[in-house]
Amino acid sequence: MSDTVVLRGATLIDGTDRAPIANAILVVRGETIVAAGDDAGPIPEGARIVACEGKTIMPGLVSNHAHVGLVDGADVGPGHYTRPNILRQLAQYEAYGVTTVTSLGLNGALFCELRDEMHAGKHPGADLFGVDRGIGVPNGAPPEAMFPLGNDQLVRPRTPAEARAAVRDMADRRTDFVKLWLDDFAGALPVKMAPAIYEAVINEAHARGVRVAAHIHDLEDARAVARAGVDLIAHGVRDARVDDAFVRLLEANRTWYVPTLALDESTFAYAERPDWTTESFTQRALQPALRARFEDPAWRARTQGEPKSAAARASLATNLRNLKTLHDAGISIGFGADSGGTPLRVPGVSEHRELALMVEAGLTPLQAIRLATQHAAALLQLGDRGVLGPGKRADFIVLDADPSHTIANSKAISTVWHRGRPVAPRA
């Protein structure tokens, strides 16, 4: 039997700035795309034909900021960093069209082993990259009350020497990034990371050939860590509008920026229950304990009344404006929703909300899709995915509607293909 499959008749969104291609042909051999577009040549003899008239095909989403193993149901705790739970989450990402995931910190010792297994395609689920641990602040970020962690999931160095040693340990385990938490969570914590610590982290990581991502909230923290040479600002600036000086700083340092718009939205959205939260697309992603929480009127009323919900709404509004400013200025922007960091940030669902919020910020649907595919893969320095073209991995989503017209159509998933094979639908 031939291992060649031809998907014929769909509209093709290839992940680049090219306009959608009507009545396209996508030829897949094994795990690889061998032809794509409206002039893909003759159909290979013996190929299996998949009729896709009326459908749209786009690349699989690539997340630059997510987490695995922190959450189970409505609970966060170190006991959830287990092989079955992580594989369940990676399968959920994949089923929702997120075929590559970057777990950006707070990972346990199991991470490196699982990452290698996912790279080798040994299990169903999204391919996995990330930070094997993370570097936080004694008595500071990330807050222990929000993220109860095991001893192997985070390092809190007290001196530059300890920080450098932590980086060396992570580099020896072949971490994809080093992640640091710089800020004080909008004044909720008594201390921020000292410049001497984050400078030591960045310098040691770069000496080992490893890039550094930084958790920030405020503009001045983003400026400080960008000046120090950080490679990735892992959240949007949410306390003030970015200015020309910040744009020039990111441009000069070639700093990537991942806004994680859906992070703040999730703080209040499930309590307020807009239509997208009650759709089957969202509901089938929820574990029973989390669904019960969202349906609890007391939880919804309490959440809506909390000051953090109002603060999150204001942060989101600022984040949206700043994304548009930075995108229009040509800053390198990646894609991620910080999904899996708390129960409210639902794997898969959050990524499609991120797309919708990017469009709400003023990007076109095709611009948002390009950030979530080609740009996100480029941030990870992966030239084999994010674009549908010859020689690329056959990671793509077949949709029943065209998201280039309406971004909500990204949720109209007919089939996800990963490594050249259709993914079995989740129950």
Short mmCIF file of C-alpha atoms in Angstrom, two decimals:
data_model
loop_
_atom_site.label_atom_id
_atom_site.label_comp_id
_atom_site.label_asym_id
_atom_site.label_seq_id
_atom_site.Cartn_x
_atom_site.Cartn_y
_atom_site.Cartn_z
CA MET A 1 0.00 0.00 0.00
CA SER A 2 1.29 3.47 -0.87
CA ASP A 3 2.23 5.76 2.02
CA THR A 4 1.23 8.78 -0.09
CA VAL A 5 -1.97 10.69 0.64
CA VAL A 6 -3.42 13.48 -1.49
CA LEU A 7 -5.86 15.92 0.11
CA ARG A 8 -7.67 17.55 -2.77
CA GLY A 9 -10.07 20.48 -3.18
CA ALA A 10 -9.60 22.45 0.05
CA THR A 11 -8.69 26.09 0.47
CA LEU A 12 -5.08 26.13 1.67
CA ILE A 13 -3.73 28.60 4.24
CA ASP A 14 -0.02 27.84 4.19
CA GLY A 15 1.11 29.89 7.23
CA THR A 16 3.00 32.49 5.23
CA ASP A 17 1.84 35.90 4.04
CA ARG A 18 0.50 34.31 0.86
CA ALA A 19 -3.24 34.61 0.23
CA PRO A 20 -5.35 31.46 0.72
CA ILE A 21 -5.20 29.11 -2.26
CA ALA A 22 -8.55 27.83 -3.50
CA ASN A 23 -9.04 24.28 -4.75
CA ALA A 24 -5.57 23.29 -3.57
CA ILE A 25 -3.77 19.97 -3.45
CA LEU A 26 -1.69 18.81 -0.49
CA VAL A 27 0.47 15.74 -1.06
CA VAL A 28 1.80 13.90 2.00
CA ARG A 29 4.27 11.05 1.95
CA GLY A 30 4.89 9.47 5.33
CA GLU A 31 5.39 12.32 7.81
CA THR A 32 6.35 14.90 5.20
CA ILE A 33 4.61 17.23 2.77
CA VAL A 34 5.96 16.73 -0.75
CA ALA A 35 3.74 19.21 -2.59
CA ALA A 36 1.24 21.93 -1.70
CA GLY A 37 -0.74 24.51 -3.61
CA ASP A 38 -2.72 24.92 -6.81
CA ASP A 39 0.01 23.47 -9.00
CA ALA A 40 1.25 20.42 -7.16
CA GLY A 41 1.93 18.38 -10.29
CA PRO A 42 0.40 15.04 -11.22
CA ILE A 43 -1.14 12.94 -8.49
CA PRO A 44 1.28 10.15 -7.56
CA GLU A 45 0.22 6.73 -8.81
CA GLY A 46 -1.37 4.62 -6.09
CA ALA A 47 -1.89 7.55 -3.73
CA ARG A 48 -4.89 7.57 -1.44
CA ILE A 49 -7.19 10.48 -2.27
CA VAL A 50 -8.99 12.42 0.46
CA ALA A 51 -11.73 14.69 -0.89
CA CYS A 52 -11.67 18.05 0.92
CA GLU A 53 -13.99 20.21 -1.16
CA GLY A 54 -15.57 22.93 1.00
CA LYS A 55 -12.91 22.60 3.67
CA THR A 56 -9.89 24.71 4.66
CA ILE A 57 -6.47 23.41 5.62
CA MET A 58 -4.06 25.39 7.83
CA PRO A 59 -0.84 24.48 9.67
CA GLY A 60 -0.98 22.99 13.13
CA LEU A 61 -0.66 25.62 15.84
CA VAL A 62 2.70 26.03 17.55
CA SER A 63 2.61 27.23 21.18
CA ASN A 64 5.60 29.12 22.54
CA HIS A 65 4.17 29.38 26.06
CA ALA A 66 2.20 26.62 27.75
CA HIS A 67 2.61 24.24 30.69
CA VAL A 68 2.08 20.55 31.34
CA GLY A 69 1.72 18.53 34.52
CA LEU A 70 0.69 21.38 36.83
CA VAL A 71 -3.08 20.92 36.74
CA ASP A 72 -5.51 18.05 37.07
CA GLY A 73 -9.20 18.88 37.10
CA ALA A 74 -9.67 22.03 39.17
CA ASP A 75 -6.53 21.49 41.24
CA VAL A 76 -2.88 22.58 41.01
CA GLY A 77 -0.18 20.58 42.78
CA PRO A 78 3.13 18.74 42.46
CA GLY A 79 1.39 15.38 42.47
CA HIS A 80 0.01 16.08 39.00
CA TYR A 81 3.41 15.98 37.30
CA THR A 82 2.94 12.38 36.18
CA ARG A 83 3.35 10.57 32.89
CA PRO A 84 -0.38 9.76 32.45
CA ASN A 85 -1.49 13.32 33.22
CA ILE A 86 1.06 14.93 30.93
CA LEU A 87 0.28 12.53 28.09
CA ARG A 88 -3.43 13.26 28.56
CA GLN A 89 -2.75 16.97 28.27
CA LEU A 90 -0.51 16.58 25.22
CA ALA A 91 -3.25 14.51 23.55
CA GLN A 92 -5.75 17.27 24.28
CA TYR A 93 -3.48 19.92 22.78
CA GLU A 94 -3.09 17.77 19.67
CA ALA A 95 -6.82 17.13 19.33
CA TYR A 96 -7.39 20.90 19.37
CA GLY A 97 -4.87 21.45 16.59
CA VAL A 98 -1.91 22.48 18.76
CA THR A 99 0.66 20.08 17.35
CA THR A 100 3.74 21.61 19.04
CA VAL A 101 3.83 22.78 22.67
CA THR A 102 6.51 24.63 24.62
CA SER A 103 6.15 23.95 28.35
CA LEU A 104 7.81 27.09 29.64
CA GLY A 105 9.04 26.10 33.07
CA LEU A 106 7.96 24.38 36.30
CA ASN A 107 8.73 20.98 34.82
CA GLY A 108 9.92 18.04 36.88
CA ALA A 109 12.62 15.45 36.26
CA LEU A 110 10.28 13.54 33.96
CA PHE A 111 10.31 16.38 31.42
CA CYS A 112 13.49 15.54 29.50
CA GLU A 113 12.53 11.89 29.14
CA LEU A 114 9.04 12.69 27.89
CA ARG A 115 10.29 15.42 25.56
CA ASP A 116 12.61 12.94 23.84
CA GLU A 117 9.81 10.39 23.55
CA MET A 118 7.45 12.94 21.99
CA HIS A 119 10.16 14.04 19.54
CA ALA A 120 10.48 10.40 18.51
CA GLY A 121 6.71 10.05 18.07
CA LYS A 122 6.44 7.29 20.65
CA HIS A 123 3.08 8.54 22.01
CA PRO A 124 0.03 10.30 20.65
CA GLY A 125 0.01 14.00 21.47
CA ALA A 126 1.66 17.30 20.71
CA ASP A 127 5.41 17.45 20.22
CA LEU A 128 7.04 18.83 23.37
CA PHE A 129 9.72 21.46 23.95
CA GLY A 130 10.41 23.64 26.96
CA VAL A 131 12.24 24.48 30.15
CA ASP A 132 13.04 21.58 32.41
CA ARG A 133 12.65 23.71 35.57
CA GLY A 134 12.67 27.44 36.07
CA ILE A 135 14.40 30.12 38.09
CA GLY A 136 12.36 32.06 40.62
CA VAL A 137 12.87 34.36 43.59
CA PRO A 138 13.15 33.42 47.29
CA ASN A 139 9.89 34.58 48.92
CA GLY A 140 8.83 35.87 45.51
CA ALA A 141 7.75 34.75 42.08
CA PRO A 142 6.30 32.43 41.15
CA PRO A 143 4.11 32.58 44.28
CA GLU A 144 4.04 29.34 46.22
CA ALA A 145 0.35 29.78 47.04
CA MET A 146 -0.53 29.81 43.34
CA PHE A 147 2.01 27.19 42.24
CA PRO A 148 2.70 24.49 44.85
CA LEU A 149 5.65 22.70 43.31
CA GLY A 150 7.92 19.74 43.85
CA ASN A 151 11.58 20.22 44.74
CA ASP A 152 12.62 19.37 41.18
CA GLN A 153 10.37 21.92 39.45
CA LEU A 154 11.91 25.26 40.42
CA VAL A 155 15.16 26.79 41.67
CA ARG A 156 15.20 29.97 43.77
CA PRO A 157 18.85 31.13 43.79
CA ARG A 158 19.98 33.62 46.43
CA THR A 159 23.26 34.60 44.82
CA PRO A 160 24.59 35.02 41.27
CA ALA A 161 26.81 31.99 41.83
CA GLU A 162 23.76 29.87 42.68
CA ALA A 163 21.96 31.24 39.64
CA ARG A 164 24.84 30.33 37.33
CA ALA A 165 25.02 26.84 38.84
CA ALA A 166 21.28 26.34 38.25
CA VAL A 167 21.68 27.34 34.61
CA ARG A 168 24.57 24.95 34.15
CA ASP A 169 22.49 22.11 35.56
CA MET A 170 19.65 22.87 33.16
CA ALA A 171 22.01 23.22 30.20
CA ASP A 172 23.51 19.82 31.04
CA ARG A 173 19.99 18.37 30.79
CA ARG A 174 19.64 19.98 27.34
CA THR A 175 16.84 22.33 28.28
CA ASP A 176 15.46 24.21 25.28
CA PHE A 177 15.23 27.50 27.22
CA VAL A 178 15.93 28.89 30.65
CA LYS A 179 12.93 30.64 32.21
CA LEU A 180 13.08 33.29 34.91
CA TRP A 181 10.34 35.02 36.88
CA LEU A 182 11.28 38.65 37.29
CA ASP A 183 8.29 40.54 38.66
CA ASP A 184 6.32 40.83 41.91
CA PHE A 185 2.93 39.81 40.46
CA ALA A 186 1.54 43.37 40.41
CA GLY A 187 2.75 44.13 43.94
CA ALA A 188 1.35 40.96 45.49
CA LEU A 189 4.82 39.69 46.42
CA PRO A 190 7.41 41.40 48.65
CA VAL A 191 10.36 41.21 46.26
CA LYS A 192 11.40 41.10 42.62
CA MET A 193 14.37 39.28 41.15
CA ALA A 194 17.54 41.30 41.72
CA PRO A 195 19.35 42.52 38.59
CA ALA A 196 22.50 40.66 39.62
CA ILE A 197 20.54 37.40 39.57
CA TYR A 198 18.84 37.78 36.22
CA GLU A 199 22.01 39.14 34.64
CA ALA A 200 23.89 36.06 35.89
CA VAL A 201 21.15 33.79 34.52
CA ILE A 202 21.21 35.43 31.09
CA ASN A 203 24.98 35.57 30.81
CA GLU A 204 25.52 31.98 31.90
CA ALA A 205 22.73 30.69 29.64
CA HIS A 206 24.14 32.51 26.63
CA ALA A 207 27.61 31.17 27.42
CA ARG A 208 26.06 27.69 27.23
CA GLY A 209 24.17 28.47 24.00
CA VAL A 210 20.75 28.48 25.67
CA ARG A 211 18.17 31.22 25.22
CA VAL A 212 16.31 32.84 28.12
CA ALA A 213 12.61 33.63 28.54
CA ALA A 214 11.35 36.06 31.17
CA HIS A 215 8.00 36.31 32.94
CA ILE A 216 7.04 39.98 33.27
CA HIS A 217 3.93 42.10 33.72
CA ASP A 218 5.12 45.72 33.78
CA LEU A 219 6.82 47.85 31.16
CA GLU A 220 9.80 48.82 33.31
CA ASP A 221 10.56 45.20 34.14
CA ALA A 222 10.34 44.34 30.45
CA ARG A 223 12.76 47.16 29.65
CA ALA A 224 15.21 46.01 32.32
CA VAL A 225 15.34 42.39 31.27
CA ALA A 226 15.48 43.29 27.57
CA ARG A 227 18.46 45.55 28.24
CA ALA A 228 20.09 42.61 30.03
CA GLY A 229 19.79 40.56 26.86
CA VAL A 230 16.82 38.27 27.42
CA ASP A 231 15.73 36.46 24.26
CA LEU A 232 12.00 36.11 24.89
CA ILE A 233 9.57 38.28 26.84
CA ALA A 234 7.07 35.62 27.73
CA HIS A 235 4.05 37.80 28.52
CA GLY A 236 2.69 41.04 27.18
CA VAL A 237 3.29 44.36 28.89
CA ARG A 238 0.08 45.03 30.79
CA ASP A 239 0.53 48.05 33.07
CA ALA A 240 1.26 50.81 30.56
CA ARG A 241 1.38 51.52 26.87
CA VAL A 242 4.65 50.61 25.20
CA ASP A 243 6.58 53.54 23.74
CA ASP A 244 8.98 54.13 20.87
CA ALA A 245 12.00 53.56 23.10
CA PHE A 246 10.73 50.10 24.02
CA VAL A 247 10.08 49.28 20.38
CA ARG A 248 13.62 50.31 19.49
CA LEU A 249 15.03 48.25 22.38
CA LEU A 250 13.27 45.07 21.24
CA GLU A 251 14.21 45.73 17.65
CA ALA A 252 17.89 46.35 18.44
CA ASN A 253 18.16 43.24 20.64
CA ARG A 254 16.01 41.05 18.36
CA THR A 255 13.89 40.18 21.36
CA TRP A 256 10.85 37.98 20.80
CA TYR A 257 7.54 38.94 22.43
CA VAL A 258 4.69 36.56 23.31
CA PRO A 259 1.61 38.48 24.56
CA THR A 260 -0.42 35.62 26.19
CA LEU A 261 -3.65 37.61 25.87
CA ALA A 262 -5.83 34.67 26.94
CA LEU A 263 -4.13 34.51 30.33
CA ASP A 264 -5.94 37.57 31.71
CA GLU A 265 -9.17 36.82 29.89
CA SER A 266 -9.41 33.41 31.55
CA THR A 267 -9.37 35.07 34.99
CA PHE A 268 -12.90 36.39 34.51
CA ALA A 269 -14.35 34.79 31.37
CA TYR A 270 -15.56 31.49 32.79
CA ALA A 271 -17.32 33.32 35.60
CA GLU A 272 -19.07 35.66 33.16
CA ARG A 273 -19.92 32.85 30.71
CA PRO A 274 -19.72 34.47 27.27
CA ASP A 275 -21.03 32.25 24.49
CA TRP A 276 -17.68 30.66 23.68
CA THR A 277 -17.39 29.21 27.20
CA THR A 278 -20.58 27.18 26.80
CA GLU A 279 -19.91 25.87 23.28
CA SER A 280 -19.27 22.15 22.91
CA PHE A 281 -15.78 23.01 21.61
CA THR A 282 -14.95 24.37 25.08
CA GLN A 283 -17.08 22.07 27.19
CA ARG A 284 -15.59 18.83 25.89
CA ALA A 285 -12.12 20.05 26.91
CA LEU A 286 -13.12 20.45 30.56
CA GLN A 287 -12.49 17.75 33.12
CA PRO A 288 -15.55 17.03 35.31
CA ALA A 289 -14.25 18.83 38.40
CA LEU A 290 -13.47 21.95 36.38
CA ARG A 291 -16.82 21.88 34.62
CA ALA A 292 -18.54 21.64 37.99
CA ARG A 293 -16.60 24.67 39.22
CA PHE A 294 -17.61 26.73 36.21
CA GLU A 295 -21.25 25.77 36.71
CA ASP A 296 -21.25 26.74 40.39
CA PRO A 297 -23.17 30.04 40.81
CA ALA A 298 -21.35 30.83 44.05
CA TRP A 299 -17.95 30.45 42.37
CA ARG A 300 -19.04 32.61 39.46
CA ALA A 301 -20.39 35.37 41.72
CA ARG A 302 -17.31 35.32 43.93
CA THR A 303 -14.94 35.42 40.96
CA GLN A 304 -16.76 38.28 39.28
CA GLY A 305 -16.53 40.31 42.48
CA GLU A 306 -12.85 39.76 43.13
CA PRO A 307 -10.45 42.69 42.54
CA LYS A 308 -8.19 40.43 40.47
CA SER A 309 -10.94 40.07 37.87
CA ALA A 310 -11.17 43.84 37.39
CA ALA A 311 -7.38 44.04 37.27
CA ALA A 312 -7.23 41.28 34.67
CA ARG A 313 -9.75 43.08 32.49
CA ALA A 314 -7.64 46.25 32.60
CA SER A 315 -4.46 44.25 31.90
CA LEU A 316 -6.07 42.60 28.90
CA ALA A 317 -7.13 45.94 27.42
CA THR A 318 -3.57 47.27 27.72
CA ASN A 319 -2.12 44.05 26.35
CA LEU A 320 -4.36 44.23 23.28
CA ARG A 321 -3.26 47.79 22.49
CA ASN A 322 0.40 46.94 22.99
CA LEU A 323 0.23 43.90 20.74
CA LYS A 324 -1.11 46.00 17.87
CA THR A 325 1.58 48.63 18.41
CA LEU A 326 4.41 46.10 18.45
CA HIS A 327 3.03 44.09 15.54
CA ASP A 328 2.69 47.21 13.40
CA ALA A 329 6.27 48.15 14.32
CA GLY A 330 7.57 44.83 13.00
CA ILE A 331 8.63 43.32 16.33
CA SER A 332 9.07 39.52 16.31
CA ILE A 333 5.93 38.15 17.94
CA GLY A 334 5.29 34.56 18.87
CA PHE A 335 2.23 32.70 20.06
CA GLY A 336 1.07 31.21 23.35
CA ALA A 337 -1.68 31.43 25.94
CA ASP A 338 0.12 30.19 29.09
CA SER A 339 -2.37 27.34 28.95
CA GLY A 340 -2.04 24.64 31.57
CA GLY A 341 -0.59 27.11 34.07
CA THR A 342 -3.81 27.18 36.09
CA PRO A 343 -7.09 25.27 35.73
CA LEU A 344 -8.68 28.30 34.04
CA ARG A 345 -6.22 28.19 31.14
CA VAL A 346 -7.61 25.16 29.36
CA PRO A 347 -5.22 23.37 26.97
CA GLY A 348 -6.31 23.77 23.36
CA VAL A 349 -9.23 26.06 24.08
CA SER A 350 -6.90 28.83 25.28
CA GLU A 351 -4.91 28.75 22.03
CA HIS A 352 -8.04 29.35 19.95
CA ARG A 353 -9.00 32.18 22.30
CA GLU A 354 -5.52 33.63 21.75
CA LEU A 355 -6.17 33.69 18.01
CA ALA A 356 -9.52 35.42 18.56
CA LEU A 357 -7.99 38.00 20.89
CA MET A 358 -5.19 38.75 18.44
CA VAL A 359 -7.87 39.61 15.90
CA GLU A 360 -9.70 41.67 18.53
CA ALA A 361 -6.42 43.58 18.99
CA GLY A 362 -6.60 44.62 15.35
CA LEU A 363 -4.67 41.93 13.48
CA THR A 364 -6.29 40.25 10.51
CA PRO A 365 -7.15 36.56 10.85
CA LEU A 366 -4.33 35.64 8.46
CA GLN A 367 -1.84 37.72 10.47
CA ALA A 368 -2.90 35.96 13.67
CA ILE A 369 -2.61 32.54 12.03
CA ARG A 370 0.85 33.40 10.71
CA LEU A 371 2.01 34.36 14.22
CA ALA A 372 0.64 31.06 15.56
CA THR A 373 2.32 28.95 12.89
CA GLN A 374 5.27 30.28 10.88
CA HIS A 375 6.40 32.85 13.46
CA ALA A 376 5.93 30.55 16.45
CA ALA A 377 7.99 27.85 14.73
CA ALA A 378 10.67 30.41 13.90
CA LEU A 379 10.85 31.45 17.57
CA LEU A 380 11.62 27.81 18.40
CA GLN A 381 14.16 27.77 15.54
CA LEU A 382 12.24 24.93 13.92
CA GLY A 383 12.41 25.07 10.16
CA ASP A 384 10.46 21.86 9.67
CA ARG A 385 6.99 23.05 10.68
CA GLY A 386 4.65 26.03 10.87
CA VAL A 387 4.31 26.26 7.07
CA LEU A 388 2.58 23.93 4.62
CA GLY A 389 5.11 23.40 1.86
CA PRO A 390 7.43 20.78 0.37
CA GLY A 391 9.80 19.25 2.90
CA LYS A 392 7.79 20.39 5.93
CA ARG A 393 6.24 18.14 8.55
CA ALA A 394 2.69 17.14 7.76
CA ASP A 395 1.19 18.83 10.84
CA PHE A 396 -2.07 20.51 9.83
CA ILE A 397 -5.72 21.09 10.64
CA VAL A 398 -8.61 20.36 8.27
CA LEU A 399 -11.46 22.76 9.02
CA ASP A 400 -15.10 22.80 7.99
CA ALA A 401 -15.01 26.60 7.57
CA ASP A 402 -12.49 29.24 6.54
CA PRO A 403 -10.76 31.11 9.42
CA SER A 404 -9.31 33.72 7.05
CA HIS A 405 -12.83 35.20 6.89
CA THR A 406 -13.83 34.66 10.52
CA ILE A 407 -11.21 33.61 13.05
CA ALA A 408 -13.81 31.71 15.09
CA ASN A 409 -13.75 29.18 12.25
CA SER A 410 -10.41 27.94 13.61
CA LYS A 411 -12.59 25.94 15.99
CA ALA A 412 -14.47 24.17 13.17
CA ILE A 413 -12.03 21.26 13.31
CA SER A 414 -12.84 18.33 11.07
CA THR A 415 -9.54 16.48 11.46
CA VAL A 416 -6.09 17.16 12.87
CA TRP A 417 -3.15 15.57 11.06
CA HIS A 418 0.09 15.15 12.97
CA ARG A 419 3.23 13.60 11.48
CA GLY A 420 1.25 12.75 8.36
CA ARG A 421 -1.53 10.84 10.08
CA PRO A 422 -5.04 11.85 11.12
CA VAL A 423 -5.41 12.10 14.89
CA ALA A 424 -8.09 9.92 16.43
CA PRO A 425 -10.87 12.17 17.76
CA ARG A 426 -11.17 12.51 21.51
CA ALA A 427 -14.23 10.98 23.16
#
